[in-house]
Amino acid sequence: MDVAGEARVTSSKKWSVVYPVYINSRKLGRRVAADKACPDPTCGEIADCCSHLKIPCRIESDKSYPRDFLQVGRVRVQLKRDDGFPVNPEIVTRKNLWLTTGLLYNRFCLPCQPWVPSARH
């Protein structure tokens, strides 16, 4: 930690990359199970989940997913500091980050469904 209390940010070239397709429940090629994934996440929403988890991240909107060049944008995430210890002790691996991001997205980012009264007979 720096004197100001903020984590020291290193070069983002060695950070892990998260494409929105990795946690998209509607696409093939996702890295988590469909029930733990979220429908059509954006890079901004993934970055919001990372900031909620206190993990440094950076959005790269000029990059595209290699398997589908129409999927534009990715998020670089710093999982480990320079000394090798994790930034957030709860999030150690990329897979853990994908699962946690999917759960946070489903909990906080999905729009609320309107209440429909059930028909009782």
PDB file of C-alpha atoms in Angstrom, residues 115-121:
ATOM      1  CA  TRP A 115     -43.801  -7.601  -9.776  1.00  0.00           C
ATOM      2  CA  VAL A 116     -46.654  -9.620 -11.250  1.00  0.00           C
ATOM      3  CA  PRO A 117     -49.327 -10.866  -8.859  1.00  0.00           C
ATOM      4  CA  SER A 118     -49.893 -14.586  -9.018  1.00  0.00           C
ATOM      5  CA  ALA A 119     -53.308 -15.785 -10.088  1.00  0.00           C
ATOM      6  CA  ARG A 120     -54.880 -17.763  -7.258  1.00  0.00           C
ATOM      7  CA  HIS A 121     -57.979 -19.747  -7.874  1.00  0.00           C
TER       8      HIS A 121
END
